[in-house]
């Protein structure tokens, strides 16, 4: 497994109504085609279901692409609303139950503003998890990955094979790691002025 982006600074298939896309981290996705809809695509949540509205003439490939785009857009919009510490703790419990058989039980989960070189950290002896405020506004699946990563550290302290085996259960691990690596890399790029000079 490559170096871990947490400790240093996709596509959703078309699904028949009622099916869950495990890679998206969402509930069921329902695609509705409309002959009256010409160019626009929209999506919204209806309970735990995501409804994606597309033009009837759209090809299967375009539909798959737009479902992915809209799921990511909704996730980004939802993650911009800052979860409170108690909501973060509730989400950690949900992730532990879903991916770690409920074995990881943190005593505290909270946002912090003093982590500028890490996305998250964990102190297993205290059962505490801290997430960097820099995660605000990132897609929900990325925040879920960081939470799950730190939850796994409550069970396995290092980054050995046992640790990565736990994270294999989360279907968006590689995508979230790639996202975080991209953000970290962008932070190291020289800033260019309007003329393209450093």
mmCIF file of C-alpha atoms in Angstrom:
data_model
loop_
_atom_site.group_PDB
_atom_site.id
_atom_site.type_symbol
_atom_site.label_atom_id
_atom_site.label_comp_id
_atom_site.label_asym_id
_atom_site.label_seq_id
_atom_site.Cartn_x
_atom_site.Cartn_y
_atom_site.Cartn_z
ATOM 1 C CA UNK A 1 0.000 0.000 0.000
ATOM 2 C CA UNK A 2 1.421 3.430 -0.896
ATOM 3 C CA UNK A 3 2.202 6.087 1.685
ATOM 4 C CA UNK A 4 -0.786 7.285 3.640
ATOM 5 C CA UNK A 5 -2.038 10.785 2.666
ATOM 6 C CA UNK A 6 -3.804 11.198 6.016
ATOM 7 C CA UNK A 7 -0.661 11.480 8.009
ATOM 8 C CA UNK A 8 1.022 14.041 5.844
ATOM 9 C CA UNK A 9 0.104 17.169 4.245
ATOM 10 C CA UNK A 10 -15.615 7.803 -9.479
ATOM 11 C CA UNK A 11 -17.979 6.372 -11.134
ATOM 12 C CA UNK A 12 -21.459 5.407 -10.007
ATOM 13 C CA UNK A 13 -23.136 2.858 -12.246
ATOM 14 C CA UNK A 14 -26.689 3.268 -13.480
ATOM 15 C CA UNK A 15 -28.924 1.533 -11.018
ATOM 16 C CA UNK A 16 -32.477 0.321 -11.357
ATOM 17 C CA UNK A 17 -34.904 1.939 -8.962
ATOM 18 C CA UNK A 18 -34.465 0.754 -5.410
ATOM 19 C CA UNK A 19 -30.879 -0.498 -5.822
ATOM 20 C CA UNK A 20 -28.061 0.766 -3.656
ATOM 21 C CA UNK A 21 -24.726 1.814 -5.110
ATOM 22 C CA UNK A 22 -22.121 0.639 -2.567
ATOM 23 C CA UNK A 23 -19.408 2.731 -4.213
ATOM 24 C CA UNK A 24 -21.293 5.975 -3.812
ATOM 25 C CA UNK A 25 -21.829 5.825 -0.090
ATOM 26 C CA UNK A 26 -25.471 6.779 -0.725
ATOM 27 C CA UNK A 27 -28.745 4.944 -0.433
ATOM 28 C CA UNK A 28 -30.707 3.819 -3.486
ATOM 29 C CA UNK A 29 -30.252 5.845 -6.684
ATOM 30 C CA UNK A 30 -33.207 6.265 -9.019
ATOM 31 C CA UNK A 31 -32.719 7.681 -12.519
ATOM 32 C CA UNK A 32 -35.798 9.300 -14.049
ATOM 33 C CA UNK A 33 -35.829 10.130 -17.772
ATOM 34 C CA UNK A 34 -38.056 12.872 -19.137
ATOM 35 C CA UNK A 35 -38.925 13.674 -22.762
ATOM 36 C CA UNK A 36 -39.723 17.263 -21.716
ATOM 37 C CA UNK A 37 -36.255 17.745 -20.236
ATOM 38 C CA UNK A 38 -33.918 18.891 -23.035
ATOM 39 C CA UNK A 39 -30.473 19.640 -21.598
ATOM 40 C CA UNK A 40 -30.591 19.999 -17.849
ATOM 41 C CA UNK A 41 -29.733 17.368 -15.289
ATOM 42 C CA UNK A 42 -30.711 17.693 -11.657
ATOM 43 C CA UNK A 43 -30.678 15.588 -8.518
ATOM 44 C CA UNK A 44 -32.132 15.693 -5.043
ATOM 45 C CA UNK A 45 -32.491 13.531 -1.953
ATOM 46 C CA UNK A 46 -35.838 11.995 -1.119
ATOM 47 C CA UNK A 47 -35.392 10.343 2.261
ATOM 48 C CA UNK A 48 -32.476 7.933 1.857
ATOM 49 C CA UNK A 49 -33.029 7.756 -1.924
ATOM 50 C CA UNK A 50 -31.264 9.952 -4.495
ATOM 51 C CA UNK A 51 -33.341 10.959 -7.531
ATOM 52 C CA UNK A 52 -31.425 11.951 -10.694
ATOM 53 C CA UNK A 53 -33.480 13.617 -13.444
ATOM 54 C CA UNK A 54 -32.072 13.426 -16.995
ATOM 55 C CA UNK A 55 -33.253 14.003 -20.584
ATOM 56 C CA UNK A 56 -34.803 10.910 -22.194
ATOM 57 C CA UNK A 57 -32.449 11.107 -25.209
ATOM 58 C CA UNK A 58 -29.307 10.670 -23.088
ATOM 59 C CA UNK A 59 -27.132 7.624 -23.850
ATOM 60 C CA UNK A 60 -26.272 5.018 -21.211
ATOM 61 C CA UNK A 61 -22.690 6.333 -21.004
ATOM 62 C CA UNK A 62 -23.892 9.920 -20.547
ATOM 63 C CA UNK A 63 -26.327 8.745 -17.898
ATOM 64 C CA UNK A 64 -23.561 6.972 -15.933
ATOM 65 C CA UNK A 65 -21.347 10.051 -16.164
ATOM 66 C CA UNK A 66 -24.112 12.409 -15.036
ATOM 67 C CA UNK A 67 -25.158 10.152 -12.142
ATOM 68 C CA UNK A 68 -21.556 10.265 -10.903
ATOM 69 C CA UNK A 69 -21.353 14.045 -11.338
ATOM 70 C CA UNK A 70 -24.642 14.646 -9.528
ATOM 71 C CA UNK A 71 -23.853 12.275 -6.636
ATOM 72 C CA UNK A 72 -20.528 14.044 -6.111
ATOM 73 C CA UNK A 73 -22.203 17.461 -6.366
ATOM 74 C CA UNK A 74 -24.835 16.560 -3.778
ATOM 75 C CA UNK A 75 -22.180 15.109 -1.464
ATOM 76 C CA UNK A 76 -20.100 18.292 -1.738
ATOM 77 C CA UNK A 77 -23.120 20.488 -1.027
ATOM 78 C CA UNK A 78 -24.068 18.396 1.995
ATOM 79 C CA UNK A 79 -20.536 18.348 3.402
ATOM 80 C CA UNK A 80 -20.306 22.160 3.238
ATOM 81 C CA UNK A 81 -22.757 22.225 6.099
ATOM 82 C CA UNK A 82 -20.351 21.704 8.941
ATOM 83 C CA UNK A 83 -21.261 18.696 11.049
ATOM 84 C CA UNK A 84 -21.240 19.392 14.757
ATOM 85 C CA UNK A 85 -18.981 17.302 16.979
ATOM 86 C CA UNK A 86 -21.996 15.247 18.106
ATOM 87 C CA UNK A 87 -23.057 14.641 14.474
ATOM 88 C CA UNK A 88 -19.477 13.645 13.692
ATOM 89 C CA UNK A 89 -19.564 11.170 16.597
ATOM 90 C CA UNK A 90 -22.884 9.768 15.327
ATOM 91 C CA UNK A 91 -21.378 9.353 11.852
ATOM 92 C CA UNK A 92 -18.366 7.564 13.375
ATOM 93 C CA UNK A 93 -20.739 5.128 15.107
ATOM 94 C CA UNK A 94 -22.578 4.491 11.823
ATOM 95 C CA UNK A 95 -19.316 3.851 9.962
ATOM 96 C CA UNK A 96 -18.017 1.561 12.707
ATOM 97 C CA UNK A 97 -21.235 -0.472 12.592
ATOM 98 C CA UNK A 98 -21.278 -0.629 8.796
ATOM 99 C CA UNK A 99 -17.621 -1.396 8.082
ATOM 100 C CA UNK A 100 -15.973 -2.558 11.326
ATOM 101 C CA UNK A 101 -18.760 -4.667 12.861
ATOM 102 C CA UNK A 102 -19.184 -1.986 15.548
ATOM 103 C CA UNK A 103 -15.828 -2.865 17.136
ATOM 104 C CA UNK A 104 -14.376 0.668 17.033
ATOM 105 C CA UNK A 105 -16.042 2.777 19.735
ATOM 106 C CA UNK A 106 -14.423 6.189 20.201
ATOM 107 C CA UNK A 107 -14.927 8.071 23.454
ATOM 108 C CA UNK A 108 -14.776 11.408 21.621
ATOM 109 C CA UNK A 109 -14.816 12.619 18.011
ATOM 110 C CA UNK A 110 -14.298 16.307 17.285
ATOM 111 C CA UNK A 111 -13.099 18.920 14.821
ATOM 112 C CA UNK A 112 -9.814 20.687 15.567
ATOM 113 C CA UNK A 113 -8.040 23.674 14.038
ATOM 114 C CA UNK A 114 -4.487 22.792 15.070
ATOM 115 C CA UNK A 115 -3.810 20.029 12.501
ATOM 116 C CA UNK A 116 -2.140 21.560 9.487
ATOM 117 C CA UNK A 117 -0.079 18.559 8.384
ATOM 118 C CA UNK A 118 -2.634 15.807 9.096
ATOM 119 C CA UNK A 119 -6.217 15.243 8.013
ATOM 120 C CA UNK A 120 -7.024 13.336 11.158
ATOM 121 C CA UNK A 121 -5.475 11.798 14.237
ATOM 122 C CA UNK A 122 -6.349 9.247 16.852
ATOM 123 C CA UNK A 123 -5.183 8.491 20.394
ATOM 124 C CA UNK A 124 -6.185 4.845 20.966
ATOM 125 C CA UNK A 125 -5.370 4.918 24.710
ATOM 126 C CA UNK A 126 -7.903 7.732 25.181
ATOM 127 C CA UNK A 127 -10.304 6.600 22.465
ATOM 128 C CA UNK A 128 -10.224 10.070 20.928
ATOM 129 C CA UNK A 129 -10.432 11.014 17.253
ATOM 130 C CA UNK A 130 -9.733 14.482 15.885
ATOM 131 C CA UNK A 131 -10.421 15.663 12.336
ATOM 132 C CA UNK A 132 -8.802 18.707 10.779
ATOM 133 C CA UNK A 133 -11.074 21.661 10.008
ATOM 134 C CA UNK A 134 -9.408 21.638 6.548
ATOM 135 C CA UNK A 135 -11.765 18.783 5.620
ATOM 136 C CA UNK A 136 -14.731 21.184 5.644
ATOM 137 C CA UNK A 137 -16.305 21.429 2.223
ATOM 138 C CA UNK A 138 -14.756 18.195 0.968
ATOM 139 C CA UNK A 139 -17.088 15.479 -0.355
ATOM 140 C CA UNK A 140 -18.823 13.362 2.260
ATOM 141 C CA UNK A 141 -17.096 10.179 1.104
ATOM 142 C CA UNK A 142 -13.709 11.807 1.848
ATOM 143 C CA UNK A 143 -14.748 12.802 5.379
ATOM 144 C CA UNK A 144 -16.176 9.292 5.877
ATOM 145 C CA UNK A 145 -12.862 7.790 4.763
ATOM 146 C CA UNK A 146 -10.860 9.939 7.207
ATOM 147 C CA UNK A 147 -13.238 9.010 10.024
ATOM 148 C CA UNK A 148 -13.057 5.330 9.127
ATOM 149 C CA UNK A 149 -9.261 5.529 8.865
ATOM 150 C CA UNK A 150 -9.048 6.895 12.405
ATOM 151 C CA UNK A 151 -11.639 4.384 13.667
ATOM 152 C CA UNK A 152 -9.459 1.593 12.269
ATOM 153 C CA UNK A 153 -6.570 2.991 14.326
ATOM 154 C CA UNK A 154 -8.595 2.311 17.478
ATOM 155 C CA UNK A 155 -8.311 -1.369 16.511
ATOM 156 C CA UNK A 156 -4.875 -1.439 14.846
ATOM 157 C CA UNK A 157 -2.393 1.330 15.769
ATOM 158 C CA UNK A 158 0.024 1.178 12.803
ATOM 159 C CA UNK A 159 -0.309 1.105 9.014
ATOM 160 C CA UNK A 160 0.510 -2.570 8.503
ATOM 161 C CA UNK A 161 -1.355 -5.181 6.488
ATOM 162 C CA UNK A 162 -3.978 -5.727 9.226
ATOM 163 C CA UNK A 163 -4.813 -2.023 9.210
ATOM 164 C CA UNK A 164 -5.278 -1.820 5.423
ATOM 165 C CA UNK A 165 -7.309 -5.029 5.479
ATOM 166 C CA UNK A 166 -9.872 -3.238 7.688
ATOM 167 C CA UNK A 167 -10.155 -0.337 5.218
ATOM 168 C CA UNK A 168 -10.742 -2.645 2.236
ATOM 169 C CA UNK A 169 -14.372 -2.895 3.350
ATOM 170 C CA UNK A 170 -14.956 0.785 2.484
ATOM 171 C CA UNK A 171 -15.560 0.885 -1.299
ATOM 172 C CA UNK A 172 -14.303 4.458 -1.794
ATOM 173 C CA UNK A 173 -10.970 4.128 0.014
ATOM 174 C CA UNK A 174 -8.813 4.540 -3.100
ATOM 175 C CA UNK A 175 -10.912 7.381 -4.488
ATOM 176 C CA UNK A 176 -10.793 9.275 -1.166
ATOM 177 C CA UNK A 177 -7.032 8.719 -0.856
ATOM 178 C CA UNK A 178 -6.583 10.054 -4.392
ATOM 179 C CA UNK A 179 -8.677 13.116 -3.571
ATOM 180 C CA UNK A 180 -6.603 13.873 -0.447
ATOM 181 C CA UNK A 181 -3.339 13.318 -2.319
ATOM 182 C CA UNK A 182 -4.530 15.754 -5.002
ATOM 183 C CA UNK A 183 -5.396 18.398 -2.407
ATOM 184 C CA UNK A 184 -2.005 17.948 -0.719
ATOM 185 C CA UNK A 185 -0.182 18.136 -4.063
ATOM 186 C CA UNK A 186 -2.083 21.264 -5.094
ATOM 187 C CA UNK A 187 -0.995 22.908 -1.845
ATOM 188 C CA UNK A 188 2.653 22.332 -2.767
ATOM 189 C CA UNK A 189 2.379 23.713 -6.316
ATOM 190 C CA UNK A 190 3.881 27.161 -6.901
ATOM 191 C CA UNK A 191 1.236 29.864 -7.231
ATOM 192 C CA UNK A 192 1.210 31.555 -10.640
ATOM 193 C CA UNK A 193 0.312 35.160 -11.305
ATOM 194 C CA UNK A 194 -2.032 36.299 -14.081
ATOM 195 C CA UNK A 195 0.835 36.100 -16.608
ATOM 196 C CA UNK A 196 1.727 32.532 -15.660
ATOM 197 C CA UNK A 197 4.869 33.495 -13.722
ATOM 198 C CA UNK A 198 5.818 32.040 -10.336
#
